Coordinates of C-alpha atoms and ligand atoms in Angstrom, one line a residue:
X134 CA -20.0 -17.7 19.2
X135 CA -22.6 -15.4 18.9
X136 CA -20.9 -13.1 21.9
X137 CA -18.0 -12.7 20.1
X138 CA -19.8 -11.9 16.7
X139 CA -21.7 -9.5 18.2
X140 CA -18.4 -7.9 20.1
X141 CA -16.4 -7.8 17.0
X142 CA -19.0 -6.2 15.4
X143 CA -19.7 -3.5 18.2
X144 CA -16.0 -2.8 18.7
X145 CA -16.0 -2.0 14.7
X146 CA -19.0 0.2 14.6
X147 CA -17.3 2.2 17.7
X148 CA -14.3 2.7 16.1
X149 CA -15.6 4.2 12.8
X150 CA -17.8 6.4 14.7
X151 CA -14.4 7.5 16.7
X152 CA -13.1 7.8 12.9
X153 CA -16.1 9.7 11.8
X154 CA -15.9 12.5 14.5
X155 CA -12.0 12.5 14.3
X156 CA -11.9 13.3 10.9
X157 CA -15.1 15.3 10.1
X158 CA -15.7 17.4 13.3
X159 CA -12.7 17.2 15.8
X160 CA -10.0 18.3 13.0
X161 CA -9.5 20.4 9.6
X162 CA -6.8 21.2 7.7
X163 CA -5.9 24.9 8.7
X164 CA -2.6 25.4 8.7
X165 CA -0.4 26.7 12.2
X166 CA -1.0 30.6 11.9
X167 CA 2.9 31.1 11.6
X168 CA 2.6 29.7 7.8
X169 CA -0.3 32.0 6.7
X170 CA 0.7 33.7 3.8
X171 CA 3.3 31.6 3.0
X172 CA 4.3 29.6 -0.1
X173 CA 3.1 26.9 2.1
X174 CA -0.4 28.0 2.6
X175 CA -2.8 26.1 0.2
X176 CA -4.8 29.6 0.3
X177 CA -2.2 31.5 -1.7
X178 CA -1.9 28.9 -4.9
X179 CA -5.4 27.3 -4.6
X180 CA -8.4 28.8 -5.5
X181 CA -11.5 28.6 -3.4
X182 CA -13.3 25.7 -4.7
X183 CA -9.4 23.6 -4.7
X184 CA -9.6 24.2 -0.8
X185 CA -12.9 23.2 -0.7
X186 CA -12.9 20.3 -2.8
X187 CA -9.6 19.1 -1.2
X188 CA -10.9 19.3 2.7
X189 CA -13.8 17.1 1.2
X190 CA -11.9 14.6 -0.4
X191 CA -9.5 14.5 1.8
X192 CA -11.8 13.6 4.8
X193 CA -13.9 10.9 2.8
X194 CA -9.9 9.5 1.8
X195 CA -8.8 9.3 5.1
X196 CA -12.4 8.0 6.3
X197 CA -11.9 4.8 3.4
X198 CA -8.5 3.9 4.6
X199 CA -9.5 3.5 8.2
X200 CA -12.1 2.0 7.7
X201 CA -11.1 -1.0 5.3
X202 CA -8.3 -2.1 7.4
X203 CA -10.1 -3.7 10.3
X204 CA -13.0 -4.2 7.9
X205 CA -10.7 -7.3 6.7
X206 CA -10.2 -8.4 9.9
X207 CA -13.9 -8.4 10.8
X208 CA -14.3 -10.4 7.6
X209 CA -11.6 -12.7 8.9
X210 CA -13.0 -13.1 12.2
X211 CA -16.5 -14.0 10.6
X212 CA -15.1 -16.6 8.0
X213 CA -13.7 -18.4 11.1
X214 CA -16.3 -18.1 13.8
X215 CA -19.1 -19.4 10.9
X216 CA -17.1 -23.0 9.7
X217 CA -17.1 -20.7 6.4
X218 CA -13.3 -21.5 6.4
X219 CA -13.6 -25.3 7.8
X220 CA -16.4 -25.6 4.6
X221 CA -13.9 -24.5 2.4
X222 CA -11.1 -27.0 3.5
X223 CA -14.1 -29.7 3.3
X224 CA -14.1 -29.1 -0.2
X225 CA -10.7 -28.9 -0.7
X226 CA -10.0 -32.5 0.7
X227 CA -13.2 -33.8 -1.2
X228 CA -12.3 -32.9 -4.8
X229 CA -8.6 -34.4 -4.5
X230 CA -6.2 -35.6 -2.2
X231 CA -3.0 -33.3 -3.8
X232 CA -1.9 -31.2 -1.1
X233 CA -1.3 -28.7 -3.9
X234 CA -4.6 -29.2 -5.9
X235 CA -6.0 -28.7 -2.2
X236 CA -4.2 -25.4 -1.8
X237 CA -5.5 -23.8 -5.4
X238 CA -9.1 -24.6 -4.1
X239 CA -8.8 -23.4 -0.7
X240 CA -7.0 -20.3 -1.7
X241 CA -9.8 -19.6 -4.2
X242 CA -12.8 -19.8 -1.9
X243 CA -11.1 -17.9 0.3
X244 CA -9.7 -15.2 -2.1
X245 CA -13.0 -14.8 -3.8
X246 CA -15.4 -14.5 -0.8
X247 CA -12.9 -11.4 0.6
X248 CA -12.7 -9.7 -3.0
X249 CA -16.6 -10.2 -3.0
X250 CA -17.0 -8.5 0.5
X251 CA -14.5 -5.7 0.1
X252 CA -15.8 -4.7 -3.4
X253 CA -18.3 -2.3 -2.0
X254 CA -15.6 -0.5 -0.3
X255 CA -13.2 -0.5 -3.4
X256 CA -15.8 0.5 -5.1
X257 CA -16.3 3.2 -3.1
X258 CA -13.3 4.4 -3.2
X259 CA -13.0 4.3 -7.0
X260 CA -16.2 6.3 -7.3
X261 CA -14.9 9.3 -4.9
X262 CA -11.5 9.8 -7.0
X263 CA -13.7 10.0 -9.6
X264 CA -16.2 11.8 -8.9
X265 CA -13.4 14.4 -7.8
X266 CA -12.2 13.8 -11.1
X267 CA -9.0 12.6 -9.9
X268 CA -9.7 9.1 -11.9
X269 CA -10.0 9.2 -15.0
X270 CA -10.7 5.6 -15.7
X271 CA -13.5 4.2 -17.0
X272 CA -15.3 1.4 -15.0
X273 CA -14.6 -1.0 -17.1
X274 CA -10.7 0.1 -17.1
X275 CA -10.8 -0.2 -13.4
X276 CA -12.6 -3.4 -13.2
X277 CA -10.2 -4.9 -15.7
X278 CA -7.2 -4.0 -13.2
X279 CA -9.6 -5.0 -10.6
X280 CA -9.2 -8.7 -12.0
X281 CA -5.8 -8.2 -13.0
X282 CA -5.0 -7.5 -9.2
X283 CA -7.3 -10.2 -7.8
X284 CA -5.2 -12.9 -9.9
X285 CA -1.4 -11.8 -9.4
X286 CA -2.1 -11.9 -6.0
X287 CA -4.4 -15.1 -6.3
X288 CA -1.2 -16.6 -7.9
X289 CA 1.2 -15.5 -5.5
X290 CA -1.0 -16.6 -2.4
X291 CA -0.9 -19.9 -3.9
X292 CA 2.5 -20.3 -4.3
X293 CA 3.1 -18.7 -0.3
X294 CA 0.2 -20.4 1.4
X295 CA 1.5 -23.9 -0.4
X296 CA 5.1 -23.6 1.3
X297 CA 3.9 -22.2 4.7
X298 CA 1.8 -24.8 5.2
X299 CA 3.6 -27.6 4.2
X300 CA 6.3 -26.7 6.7
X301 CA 3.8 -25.7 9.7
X302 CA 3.0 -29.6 8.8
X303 CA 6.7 -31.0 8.6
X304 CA 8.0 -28.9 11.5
X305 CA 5.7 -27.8 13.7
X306 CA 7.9 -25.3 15.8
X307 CA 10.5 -24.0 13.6
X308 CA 8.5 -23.6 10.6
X309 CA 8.6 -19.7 10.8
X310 CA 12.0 -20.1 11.1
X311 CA 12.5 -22.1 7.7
X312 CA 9.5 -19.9 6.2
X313 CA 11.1 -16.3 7.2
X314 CA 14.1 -18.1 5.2
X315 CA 12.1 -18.9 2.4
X316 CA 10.6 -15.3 2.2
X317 CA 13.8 -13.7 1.6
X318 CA 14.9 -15.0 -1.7
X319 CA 11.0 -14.7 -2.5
X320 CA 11.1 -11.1 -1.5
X321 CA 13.7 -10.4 -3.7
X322 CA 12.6 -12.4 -7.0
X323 CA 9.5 -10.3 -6.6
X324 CA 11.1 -7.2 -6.3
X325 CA 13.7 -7.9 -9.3
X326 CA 10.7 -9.3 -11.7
X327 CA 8.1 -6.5 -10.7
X328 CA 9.0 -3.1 -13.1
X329 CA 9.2 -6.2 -16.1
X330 CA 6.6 -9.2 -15.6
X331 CA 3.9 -7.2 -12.9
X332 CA 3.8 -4.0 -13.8
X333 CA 3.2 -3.8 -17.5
X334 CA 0.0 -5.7 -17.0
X335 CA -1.8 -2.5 -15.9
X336 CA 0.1 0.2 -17.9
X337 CA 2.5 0.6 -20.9
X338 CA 6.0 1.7 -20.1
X339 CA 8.4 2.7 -22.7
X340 CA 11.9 5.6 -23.2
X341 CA 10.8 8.9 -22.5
X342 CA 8.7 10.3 -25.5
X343 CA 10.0 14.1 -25.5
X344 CA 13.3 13.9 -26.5
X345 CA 14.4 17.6 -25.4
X346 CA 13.4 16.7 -22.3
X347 CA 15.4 13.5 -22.2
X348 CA 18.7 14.7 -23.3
X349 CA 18.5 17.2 -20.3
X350 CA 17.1 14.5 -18.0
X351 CA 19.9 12.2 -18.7
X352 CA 23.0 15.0 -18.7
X353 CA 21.3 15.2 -14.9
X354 CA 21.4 11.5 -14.2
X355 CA 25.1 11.7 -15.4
X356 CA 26.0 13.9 -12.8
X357 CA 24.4 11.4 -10.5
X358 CA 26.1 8.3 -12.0
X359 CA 22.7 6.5 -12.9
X360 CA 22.5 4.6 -16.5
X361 CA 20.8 6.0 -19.3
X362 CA 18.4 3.1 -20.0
X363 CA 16.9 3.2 -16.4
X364 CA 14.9 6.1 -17.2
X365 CA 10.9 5.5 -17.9
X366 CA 7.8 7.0 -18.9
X367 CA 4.4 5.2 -17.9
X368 CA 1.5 6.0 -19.5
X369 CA -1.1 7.0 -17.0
X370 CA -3.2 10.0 -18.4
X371 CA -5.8 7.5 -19.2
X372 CA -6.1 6.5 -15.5
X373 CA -5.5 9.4 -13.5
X374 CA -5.2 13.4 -13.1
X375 CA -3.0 13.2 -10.7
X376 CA 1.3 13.7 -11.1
X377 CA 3.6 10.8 -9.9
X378 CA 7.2 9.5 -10.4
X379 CA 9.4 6.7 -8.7
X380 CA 12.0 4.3 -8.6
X381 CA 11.2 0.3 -8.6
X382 CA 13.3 -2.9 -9.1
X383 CA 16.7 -4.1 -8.0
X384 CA 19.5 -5.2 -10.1
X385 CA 19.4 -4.7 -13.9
X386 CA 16.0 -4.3 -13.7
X387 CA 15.8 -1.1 -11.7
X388 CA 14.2 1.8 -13.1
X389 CA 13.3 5.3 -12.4
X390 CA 9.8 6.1 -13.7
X391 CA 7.8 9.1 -14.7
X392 CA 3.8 9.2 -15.1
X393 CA 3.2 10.7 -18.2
X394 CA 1.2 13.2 -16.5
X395 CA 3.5 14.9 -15.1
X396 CA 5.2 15.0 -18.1
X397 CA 2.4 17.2 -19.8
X398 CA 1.4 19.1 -16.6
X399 CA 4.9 20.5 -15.4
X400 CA 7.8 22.9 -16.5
X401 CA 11.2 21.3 -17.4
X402 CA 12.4 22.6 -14.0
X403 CA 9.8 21.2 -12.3
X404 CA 10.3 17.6 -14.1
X405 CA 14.1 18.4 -13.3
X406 CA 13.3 18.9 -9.5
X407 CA 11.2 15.7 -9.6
X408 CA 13.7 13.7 -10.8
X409 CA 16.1 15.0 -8.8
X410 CA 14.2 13.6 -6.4
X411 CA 13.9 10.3 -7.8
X412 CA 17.3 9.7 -8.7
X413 CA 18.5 10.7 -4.9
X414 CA 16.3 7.3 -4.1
X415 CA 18.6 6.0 -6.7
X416 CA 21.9 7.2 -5.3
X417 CA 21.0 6.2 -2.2
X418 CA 19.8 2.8 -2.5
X419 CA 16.4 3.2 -0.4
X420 CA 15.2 0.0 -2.4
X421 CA 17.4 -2.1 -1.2
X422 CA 17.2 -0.5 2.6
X423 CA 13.7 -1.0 2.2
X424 CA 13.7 -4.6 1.3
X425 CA 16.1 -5.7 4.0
X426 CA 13.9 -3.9 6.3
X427 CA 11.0 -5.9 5.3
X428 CA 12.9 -9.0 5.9
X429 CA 13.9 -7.6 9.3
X430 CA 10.6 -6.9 9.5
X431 CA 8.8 -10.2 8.7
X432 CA 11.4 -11.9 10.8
X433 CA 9.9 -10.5 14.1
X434 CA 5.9 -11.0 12.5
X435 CA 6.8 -14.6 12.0
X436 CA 8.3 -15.0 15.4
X437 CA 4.9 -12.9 16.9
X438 CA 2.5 -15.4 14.3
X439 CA 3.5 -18.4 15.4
X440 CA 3.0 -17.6 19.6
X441 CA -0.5 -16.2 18.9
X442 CA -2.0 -18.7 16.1
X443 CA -1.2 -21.6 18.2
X444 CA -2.6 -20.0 21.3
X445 CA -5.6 -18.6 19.7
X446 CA -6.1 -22.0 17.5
X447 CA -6.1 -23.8 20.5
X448 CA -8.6 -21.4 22.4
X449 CA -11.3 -20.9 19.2
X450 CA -10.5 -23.8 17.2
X451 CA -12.8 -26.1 17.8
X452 CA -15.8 -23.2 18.1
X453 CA -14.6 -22.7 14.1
X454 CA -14.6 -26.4 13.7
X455 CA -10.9 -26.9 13.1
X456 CA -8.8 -29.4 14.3
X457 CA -5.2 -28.6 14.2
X458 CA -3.6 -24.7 14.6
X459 CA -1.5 -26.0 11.2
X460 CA -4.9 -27.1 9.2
X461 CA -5.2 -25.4 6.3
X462 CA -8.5 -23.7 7.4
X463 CA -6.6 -21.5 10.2
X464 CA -5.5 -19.6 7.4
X465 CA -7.8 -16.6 8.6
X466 CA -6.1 -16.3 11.5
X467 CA -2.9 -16.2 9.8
X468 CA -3.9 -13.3 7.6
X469 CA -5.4 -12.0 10.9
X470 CA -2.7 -11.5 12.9
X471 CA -0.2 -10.6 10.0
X472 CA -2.7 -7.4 8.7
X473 CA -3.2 -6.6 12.8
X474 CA 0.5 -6.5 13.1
X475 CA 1.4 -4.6 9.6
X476 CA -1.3 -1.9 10.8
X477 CA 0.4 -2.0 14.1
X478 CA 3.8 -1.5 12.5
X479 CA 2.9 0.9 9.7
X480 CA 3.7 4.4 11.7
X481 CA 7.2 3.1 12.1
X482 CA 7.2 2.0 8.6
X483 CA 6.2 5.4 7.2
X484 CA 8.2 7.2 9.7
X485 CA 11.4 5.4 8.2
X486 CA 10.0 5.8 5.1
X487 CA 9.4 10.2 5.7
X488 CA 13.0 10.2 7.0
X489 CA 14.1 8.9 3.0
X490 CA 12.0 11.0 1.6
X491 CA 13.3 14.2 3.4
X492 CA 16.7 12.7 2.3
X493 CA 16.1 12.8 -1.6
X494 CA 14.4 16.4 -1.1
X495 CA 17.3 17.3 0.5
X496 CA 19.5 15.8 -2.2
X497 CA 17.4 17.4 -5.1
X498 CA 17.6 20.7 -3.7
X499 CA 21.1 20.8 -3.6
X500 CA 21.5 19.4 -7.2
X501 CA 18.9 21.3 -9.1
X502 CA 19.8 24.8 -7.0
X503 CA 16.4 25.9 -8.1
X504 CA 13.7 26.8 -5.0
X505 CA 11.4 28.4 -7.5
X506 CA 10.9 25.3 -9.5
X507 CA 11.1 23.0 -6.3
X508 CA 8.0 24.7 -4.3
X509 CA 6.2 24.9 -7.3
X510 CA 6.3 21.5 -7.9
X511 CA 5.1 20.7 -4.6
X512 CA 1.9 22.7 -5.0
X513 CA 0.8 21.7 -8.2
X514 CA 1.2 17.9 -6.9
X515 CA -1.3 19.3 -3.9
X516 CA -3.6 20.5 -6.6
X517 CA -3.5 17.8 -8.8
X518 CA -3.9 15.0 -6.5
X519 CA -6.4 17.5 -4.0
X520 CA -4.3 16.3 -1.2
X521 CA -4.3 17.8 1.9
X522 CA -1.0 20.1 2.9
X523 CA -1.5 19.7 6.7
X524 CA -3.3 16.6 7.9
X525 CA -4.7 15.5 11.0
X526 CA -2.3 13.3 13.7
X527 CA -3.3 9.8 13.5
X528 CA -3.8 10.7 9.4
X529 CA 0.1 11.3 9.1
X530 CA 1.0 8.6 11.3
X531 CA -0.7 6.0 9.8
X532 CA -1.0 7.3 5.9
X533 CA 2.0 9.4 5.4
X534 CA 5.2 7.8 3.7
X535 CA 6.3 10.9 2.5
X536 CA 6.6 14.4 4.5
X537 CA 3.9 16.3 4.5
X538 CA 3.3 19.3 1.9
X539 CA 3.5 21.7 4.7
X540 CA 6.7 20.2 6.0
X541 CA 8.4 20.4 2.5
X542 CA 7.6 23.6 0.9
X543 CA 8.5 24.9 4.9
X544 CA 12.2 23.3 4.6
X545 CA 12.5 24.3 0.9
X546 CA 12.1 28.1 2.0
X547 CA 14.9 27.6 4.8
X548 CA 17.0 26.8 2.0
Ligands
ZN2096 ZN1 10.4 10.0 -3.0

């Protein structure tokens, strides 16, 4: 036990320090010399201390994100090699003997030891994008949709962990089967209720305030067949500095919304060429591609899950105090081998999701006929989020769901 403690923990250290050399010393963000000059070089629209302060940020960013992902799974690891998790099902089973009451207790232990664990690292984070002054939350703003999150998923855990369970219990090898069934429906009530129940418990959303704006917003989404009513506004100044838009929901409740900020921050052809953008998301459906991708998706992590729990349950079970692969204290492991396998799959995933997003550029261009207003809007999203136009490898591979800045101001000036 204490062998593999210690290994976990020595294979983590090595890979941050690999992280901390790949990111700080082995690369920058210099563009190819071919694009020097160029609309596409951060040097000709940034000034000095922009460049600066965006190598920084981005560097301590990208040096976050790599480093919380395994993070998790050390925690996993640790829950499970210490009888943490076999304490917590102890519990469980002591305070009542409903498989559901059991769940809500588990679930909660669990749930609040990883939120405890990770806060440093959230924390972190939060303190950076502020300190950059791309936040512009308060603390207590932040802690409130801190708690917020930690519940809604809390909730929806419950409700998962609950059904999975039960039918690793009632059939033992076709429950991933019957659960990758069960996601799908699931998958999609979540999607249909999140732009109405989820989302407006962290921001106000409401008809575009400028109403100039929105008459020539919706004569565009006329010419692209979209619905009046589906057009939002968010209000996000009092979180962020930084410009956003997108498109969320399925059915009657799908929506395209814009942050207020970049509402304030932009010229009307720049909002045009945004939503644009937006709307070619729309038109094209990349929602609904996206969800049945996940489902395709979950289908082969499922089928992957249940090989490797039972084999690993059946190797370290006993050293974490567990009887059976389908107690409710293998959960780690679950979670373990579902985040190994979502990092694993993420380039893929963002490499489908670049190819969309080149798409709707594509489409926006052609609609708003206006390259001006389209690279423009491209560097002030670079300046207002301090993002980096050129990142290193592994950064796009594992980070990058849209094209990168370089890429699309480089294929707007083709045009
Ligand atoms: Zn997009």
């Amino acid at each position: 036990m204490r062998k593999i403690a210690f290994w976990t923990l020595f294979l983590y250290a090595i890979y941050a320090l690999f992280f901390a050399f790949y990111l700080f010393q082995w690369t920058n963000s210099s563009i190819p010399a071919q694009y020097k000059g160029t609309s596409a070089d951060p040097a000709t629209f940034l000034t000095k201390k922009e460049l600066m302060l965006t190598e920084q940020f981005s560097e301590v960013k990208n040096f976050l994100f790599f480093l919380s992902v395994p993070y998790e799974w050390v925690i996993y690891i640790f829950v499970l090699l210490f009888g943490l998790s076999a304490r917590f099902q102890q519990w469980a089973e002591a305070t009542t003997k409903r498989r559901f009451m059991q769940t809500v207790i588990y679930v909660f232990w669990l749930s609040l030891l990883v939120q405890v664990v990770t806060f440093p690292l959230s924390y972190t984070s939060y303190y950076v994008t502020k300190m950059y002054n791309i936040s512009t939350q308060t603390f207590s703003s932040w802690m409130r949709d801190e708690l917020i999150d930690f519940w809604v998923n809390y909730a929806i855990m419950v409700v998962i962990v609950y059904v999975l369970y039960m039918l690793m219990k009632k059939f033992e090898k076709r429950w991933w089967v019957y659960a990758w069934l069960c996601s799908i429906p699931f998958t999609l009530f979540l999607t249909f209720i999140q732009p109405v129940f989820i989302d407006p418990l962290y921001n106000d959303f409401y008809p575009l305030k400028n109403k100039q704006l929105e008459a020539k917003i919706l004569a565009l989404a006329e010419k692209a067949n979209i619905p009046a009513e589906h057009v939002f506004e968010v209000n996000m100044s009092e979180k962020t500095n930084a410009l956003n838009a997108y498109v969320t929901g399925i059915g009657s409740n799908s929506r395209i919304v814009l942050w207020d900020t970049t509402l304030e921050r932009l010229s009307e052809d720049e909002i045009l060429f945004i939503m644009a953008h937006e709307m070619a998301h729309y038109v094209m459906k990349h929602i609904y591609w996206g969800v049945g991708l996940y489902i395709a998706v979950t289908f082969i992590g499922l089928l992957l899950t249940n090989r490797w729990m039972k084999r690993m349950m059946k190797r370290f079970g006993s050293l974490c105090r567990i009887e059976k692969w389908n107690d409710l204290a293998s959960l780690p492991m679950f979670l373990l081998l579902i985040s190994l396998l979502s990092f694993a799959a993420s380039p893929a995933m963002n490499a489908i999701s670049r190819y969309e997003e080149h798409a709707a550029d594509k489409y926006a261009i052609e609609l708003t006929k206006n390259k001006e207003a389209a690279i423009s809007t491209f560097q002030q999203l670079t300046r207002s989020s301090l993002s980096e136009v050129h990142p290193p490898y592994i950064v796009k591979l594992f980070r990058y769901s849209h094209p990168t800045i370089l890429e699309r101001i480089i294929f707007l000036e083709k045009q």
